[in-house]
Short mmCIF file of C-alpha atoms in Angstrom, two decimals:
data_model
loop_
_atom_site.label_atom_id
_atom_site.label_comp_id
_atom_site.label_asym_id
_atom_site.label_seq_id
_atom_site.Cartn_x
_atom_site.Cartn_y
_atom_site.Cartn_z
CA MET A 1 -0.05 0.16 0.21
CA GLN A 2 3.03 2.29 0.63
CA PHE A 3 3.94 1.87 -2.98
CA LEU A 4 0.53 2.71 -4.24
CA ARG A 5 0.47 6.04 -2.17
CA ILE A 6 3.80 7.12 -3.53
CA TRP A 7 2.82 6.05 -6.84
CA VAL A 8 -0.63 7.87 -7.04
CA ALA A 9 1.53 11.12 -5.82
CA ALA A 10 3.91 10.79 -8.39
CA ALA A 11 1.21 10.66 -11.05
CA ALA A 12 -0.64 13.73 -9.66
CA VAL A 13 2.65 15.82 -10.22
CA VAL A 14 3.30 14.21 -13.84
CA LEU A 15 -0.46 14.69 -14.75
CA GLY A 16 -0.47 18.14 -13.62
CA LEU A 17 -3.72 17.16 -11.53
CA GLY A 18 -4.92 19.68 -8.69
CA ALA A 19 -6.48 23.22 -8.29
CA GLY A 20 -6.34 25.26 -11.29
CA THR A 21 -5.04 22.58 -13.63
CA SER A 22 -8.44 21.92 -15.24
CA ARG A 23 -9.48 23.36 -18.53
CA ALA A 24 -13.25 22.98 -19.36
CA GLN A 25 -14.04 22.96 -23.11
CA ASP A 26 -17.25 24.56 -24.34
CA ASP A 27 -19.49 23.23 -26.90
CA ALA A 28 -17.81 24.63 -29.81
CA GLY A 29 -15.09 22.07 -29.41
CA THR A 30 -14.81 18.45 -29.09
CA GLY A 31 -15.45 18.54 -25.32
CA PRO A 32 -13.55 16.58 -22.71
CA VAL A 33 -11.00 14.09 -23.77
CA VAL A 34 -12.49 10.56 -23.15
CA VAL A 35 -10.24 8.14 -21.46
CA GLU A 36 -11.61 4.35 -21.10
CA LEU A 37 -9.81 2.02 -18.59
CA TYR A 38 -10.20 -1.56 -19.15
CA THR A 39 -10.01 -2.88 -15.48
CA SER A 40 -11.03 -5.83 -13.36
CA GLN A 41 -11.35 -5.97 -9.54
CA GLY A 42 -9.61 -9.72 -9.85
CA CYS A 43 -6.30 -7.89 -11.70
CA SER A 44 -3.49 -7.27 -9.09
CA SER A 45 -1.86 -4.94 -11.68
CA CYS A 46 -5.08 -2.69 -11.82
CA PRO A 47 -5.28 -0.72 -8.67
CA PRO A 48 -2.61 2.00 -9.73
CA ALA A 49 -4.68 2.39 -12.82
CA ASP A 50 -7.84 2.79 -11.00
CA ALA A 51 -6.21 5.30 -8.86
CA LEU A 52 -4.82 7.15 -11.75
CA LEU A 53 -8.29 7.30 -13.27
CA ALA A 54 -9.68 8.64 -9.89
CA ARG A 55 -7.30 11.58 -10.17
CA LEU A 56 -8.29 12.15 -13.93
CA ALA A 57 -11.95 12.53 -12.67
CA GLN A 58 -10.98 15.84 -11.08
CA ARG A 59 -10.09 17.58 -14.33
CA ASP A 60 -13.00 19.34 -16.06
CA ASP A 61 -11.38 18.71 -19.59
CA VAL A 62 -11.24 14.86 -19.17
CA LEU A 63 -14.22 12.33 -19.08
CA PRO A 64 -12.56 9.23 -17.53
CA LEU A 65 -14.55 6.16 -17.57
CA ALA A 66 -13.96 2.75 -15.84
CA LEU A 67 -15.16 -0.58 -17.98
CA HIS A 68 -14.98 -3.45 -15.89
CA VAL A 69 -14.40 -6.63 -17.86
CA ASP A 70 -15.46 -10.14 -16.91
CA TYR A 71 -12.57 -12.23 -18.21
CA TRP A 72 -10.81 -12.21 -14.77
CA ASP A 73 -13.78 -13.69 -13.04
CA TYR A 74 -12.62 -17.21 -13.26
CA ILE A 75 -9.31 -16.93 -10.98
CA GLY A 76 -11.22 -16.54 -7.62
CA TRP A 77 -13.14 -13.20 -7.45
CA LYS A 78 -16.28 -12.22 -9.55
CA ASP A 79 -16.06 -8.52 -10.50
CA SER A 80 -19.21 -6.86 -9.18
CA PHE A 81 -19.22 -4.39 -11.96
CA GLY A 82 -17.76 -6.75 -14.72
CA ASP A 83 -19.93 -6.87 -17.96
CA PRO A 84 -19.29 -8.97 -21.00
CA ALA A 85 -20.42 -5.93 -23.33
CA HIS A 86 -17.16 -4.02 -21.94
CA THR A 87 -15.05 -7.22 -22.79
CA LYS A 88 -16.77 -7.20 -26.24
CA ARG A 89 -16.32 -3.36 -26.74
CA GLN A 90 -12.50 -3.69 -25.63
CA ARG A 91 -11.98 -6.84 -28.19
CA ALA A 92 -13.62 -4.48 -30.97
CA TYR A 93 -10.82 -1.87 -30.12
CA ALA A 94 -8.23 -4.73 -30.43
CA ARG A 95 -9.48 -5.76 -33.99
CA ALA A 96 -9.78 -2.34 -35.19
CA GLY A 97 -6.18 -1.68 -34.23
CA GLY A 98 -4.97 -4.97 -35.41
CA ARG A 99 -3.99 -6.23 -32.04
CA ARG A 100 -4.49 -9.90 -31.34
CA SER A 101 -5.05 -9.79 -27.43
CA ILE A 102 -6.47 -7.84 -24.93
CA TYR A 103 -5.52 -7.06 -21.30
CA THR A 104 -5.78 -5.14 -18.20
CA PRO A 105 -5.19 -2.46 -17.18
CA GLN A 106 -5.58 -0.89 -20.71
CA MET A 107 -6.14 2.70 -21.23
CA ILE A 108 -7.78 4.08 -24.66
CA VAL A 109 -7.59 7.88 -25.19
CA GLN A 110 -10.28 9.11 -27.30
CA GLY A 111 -10.67 6.17 -29.04
CA ALA A 112 -7.56 6.51 -30.84
CA GLU A 113 -4.46 5.28 -28.88
CA HIS A 114 -3.92 2.67 -26.18
CA VAL A 115 -1.82 2.58 -23.24
CA LEU A 116 -0.30 -0.32 -21.63
CA GLY A 117 -1.06 -0.16 -17.79
CA ALA A 118 -0.98 2.82 -15.75
CA GLN A 119 1.82 5.14 -17.18
CA PRO A 120 1.14 8.53 -16.42
CA LEU A 121 3.51 10.23 -18.75
CA ASN A 122 1.96 8.53 -21.62
CA VAL A 123 -1.61 9.36 -20.52
CA ARG A 124 -0.49 13.01 -20.00
CA ASP A 125 0.79 13.21 -23.37
CA LEU A 126 -2.20 11.47 -25.24
CA ILE A 127 -4.42 13.57 -23.45
CA LYS A 128 -2.55 16.89 -24.27
CA GLY A 129 -2.07 15.73 -27.86
CA HIS A 130 -6.21 15.57 -28.10
CA ALA A 131 -6.95 18.54 -26.03
CA ASP A 132 -6.92 20.90 -29.13
CA ASP A 133 -8.29 18.54 -31.78
CA PRO A 134 -10.27 20.71 -34.03
CA ALA A 135 -13.97 20.25 -34.13
CA LEU A 136 -15.42 18.02 -36.46
CA ILE A 137 -18.83 18.15 -35.60
CA SER A 138 -21.12 20.46 -33.53
CA LEU A 139 -22.79 18.91 -30.62
CA THR A 140 -25.55 19.91 -28.18
CA ALA A 141 -26.90 17.71 -25.25
CA LYS A 142 -29.10 18.48 -22.50
CA ARG A 143 -31.22 16.84 -19.83
CA THR A 144 -34.65 18.24 -19.14
CA ASP A 145 -36.70 18.56 -16.36
CA ASP A 146 -39.00 15.82 -17.15
CA GLY A 147 -35.99 13.28 -17.29
CA ARG A 148 -35.41 13.18 -21.03
CA LEU A 149 -32.31 13.55 -23.06
CA HIS A 150 -32.48 16.23 -26.04
CA LEU A 151 -29.25 16.04 -28.52
CA SER A 152 -28.31 17.18 -31.88
CA ALA A 153 -25.28 16.78 -33.88
CA ARG A 154 -24.16 18.39 -37.24
CA ARG A 155 -21.20 18.04 -39.44
CA MET A 156 -18.86 20.87 -39.43
CA PRO A 157 -18.36 22.65 -42.86
CA GLY A 158 -15.64 20.87 -44.75
CA VAL A 159 -15.62 17.81 -42.74
CA ALA A 160 -15.86 14.60 -44.81
CA GLU A 161 -18.85 12.22 -44.35
CA ALA A 162 -18.18 9.01 -42.29
CA PRO A 163 -20.28 6.48 -40.36
CA ALA A 164 -20.46 7.34 -36.93
CA VAL A 165 -22.18 6.19 -33.76
CA VAL A 166 -24.20 8.34 -31.08
CA GLN A 167 -23.81 6.78 -27.48
CA LEU A 168 -25.21 7.71 -24.03
CA VAL A 169 -23.13 6.30 -21.29
CA ARG A 170 -24.32 6.25 -17.80
CA TYR A 171 -21.80 5.74 -14.71
CA GLU A 172 -21.60 5.61 -11.03
CA PRO A 173 -19.31 8.37 -9.78
CA ARG A 174 -17.58 6.45 -6.90
CA GLN A 175 -17.94 3.13 -4.95
CA LYS A 176 -15.58 1.14 -2.47
CA VAL A 177 -15.35 -2.44 -2.81
CA LYS A 178 -13.88 -4.86 -0.26
CA ILE A 179 -12.10 -7.75 -2.25
CA THR A 180 -11.92 -10.83 -0.20
CA LYS A 181 -10.67 -13.33 -2.86
CA GLY A 182 -8.40 -13.64 -5.70
CA GLU A 183 -5.36 -11.69 -6.56
CA ASN A 184 -6.41 -8.55 -4.71
CA ALA A 185 -7.76 -10.14 -1.50
CA GLY A 186 -7.55 -8.25 1.77
CA ARG A 187 -7.74 -4.98 -0.33
CA THR A 188 -10.34 -2.12 -0.31
CA VAL A 189 -10.49 -0.41 -3.72
CA THR A 190 -12.30 2.84 -4.53
CA TYR A 191 -13.52 2.64 -7.92
CA THR A 192 -14.37 5.97 -10.15
CA ASN A 193 -16.82 6.71 -12.95
CA ILE A 194 -17.92 3.09 -13.27
CA VAL A 195 -19.66 2.48 -16.36
CA LYS A 196 -23.33 1.11 -15.98
CA ASP A 197 -24.84 1.36 -19.35
CA TRP A 198 -23.35 2.09 -22.69
CA ILE A 199 -26.25 2.56 -24.83
CA VAL A 200 -26.31 3.15 -28.95
CA LEU A 201 -28.86 5.78 -29.71
CA GLY A 202 -28.27 5.46 -33.26
CA GLU A 203 -26.06 5.34 -36.29
CA TRP A 204 -25.19 8.52 -38.07
CA ASP A 205 -23.75 8.95 -41.93
CA MET A 206 -23.24 12.43 -41.05
CA ARG A 207 -25.08 13.61 -44.23
CA GLN A 208 -27.63 15.25 -42.36
CA PRO A 209 -27.96 16.44 -38.81
CA PHE A 210 -28.80 14.06 -36.15
CA GLU A 211 -31.48 14.50 -33.52
CA ALA A 212 -32.50 12.23 -30.86
CA ARG A 213 -34.76 12.20 -27.90
CA ALA A 214 -34.32 9.64 -25.20
CA PRO A 215 -35.71 8.88 -21.22
CA ILE A 216 -32.84 9.30 -18.90
CA LYS A 217 -34.09 8.73 -15.44
CA GLY A 218 -32.11 8.08 -12.34
CA ALA A 219 -29.36 9.61 -10.38
CA LEU A 220 -26.67 8.12 -12.38
CA ARG A 221 -24.51 10.52 -14.12
CA ALA A 222 -24.55 10.58 -17.94
CA ALA A 223 -22.57 11.55 -20.99
CA VAL A 224 -23.20 11.67 -24.61
CA ILE A 225 -20.21 10.35 -26.92
CA VAL A 226 -20.07 10.57 -30.85
CA GLN A 227 -17.59 8.08 -32.35
CA ARG A 228 -16.59 6.84 -35.74
CA LYS A 229 -17.71 3.54 -36.30
CA GLY A 230 -15.01 0.82 -35.74
CA PRO A 231 -14.60 1.64 -32.70
CA GLY A 232 -12.67 4.61 -33.78
CA GLN A 233 -11.91 8.22 -33.04
CA ILE A 234 -14.20 9.84 -30.69
CA LEU A 235 -15.48 13.08 -32.41
CA ALA A 236 -17.13 14.76 -29.58
CA ALA A 237 -18.20 14.06 -26.01
CA ARG A 238 -20.35 16.05 -23.60
CA ARG A 239 -21.43 15.53 -20.03
CA LEU A 240 -24.80 15.97 -19.03
CA PRO A 241 -25.89 18.32 -15.92
#
């Protein structure tokens, strides 16, 4: 545990996490940089990556999401957040990138690059590299008082048409888990931005503006993500208030 505390402190310095370092992006840009962490409660290498994701959650310019996979459940501890749909999404990324295997912990930044394990320097550089991506689409999304999502997206002038997917992600901000079996037996780990639903609202060919209305009830936090099919590059993301 002493090593983990030192590692987290070092990661905070490397990533520039802390008061005054966050930079919110408005609706005219791509929005926050999306960082997907593929993790598991049964993976002994994952707690440092989980801690890094928690630090990223303090930034306004990053949308970190924890997708717990199910393929480590057989070694003695069933991940209480594990979902085969997350494993399927991770495999789809691997196929799209020409990779033969999947692993934990893996971070995928803006749907475009992946990072082996928890590597603060690489994560920082990838986030910085995407922070000023040009806006390819205009995306607005809001939650109405009657519990519905209203969103609209349109291609920016000069941007080539390409198949895209419009998605609604719902996540739990924080939960502590006491792990009693498996590789992390005896540990209590706090998990952040735990994905509970990843819903495809529709496919979009980008020829005409995309409009959607959908119910979005409950206390979970939510975000809209527009991404090239593949899965590929994330074109825009918006948190919902």
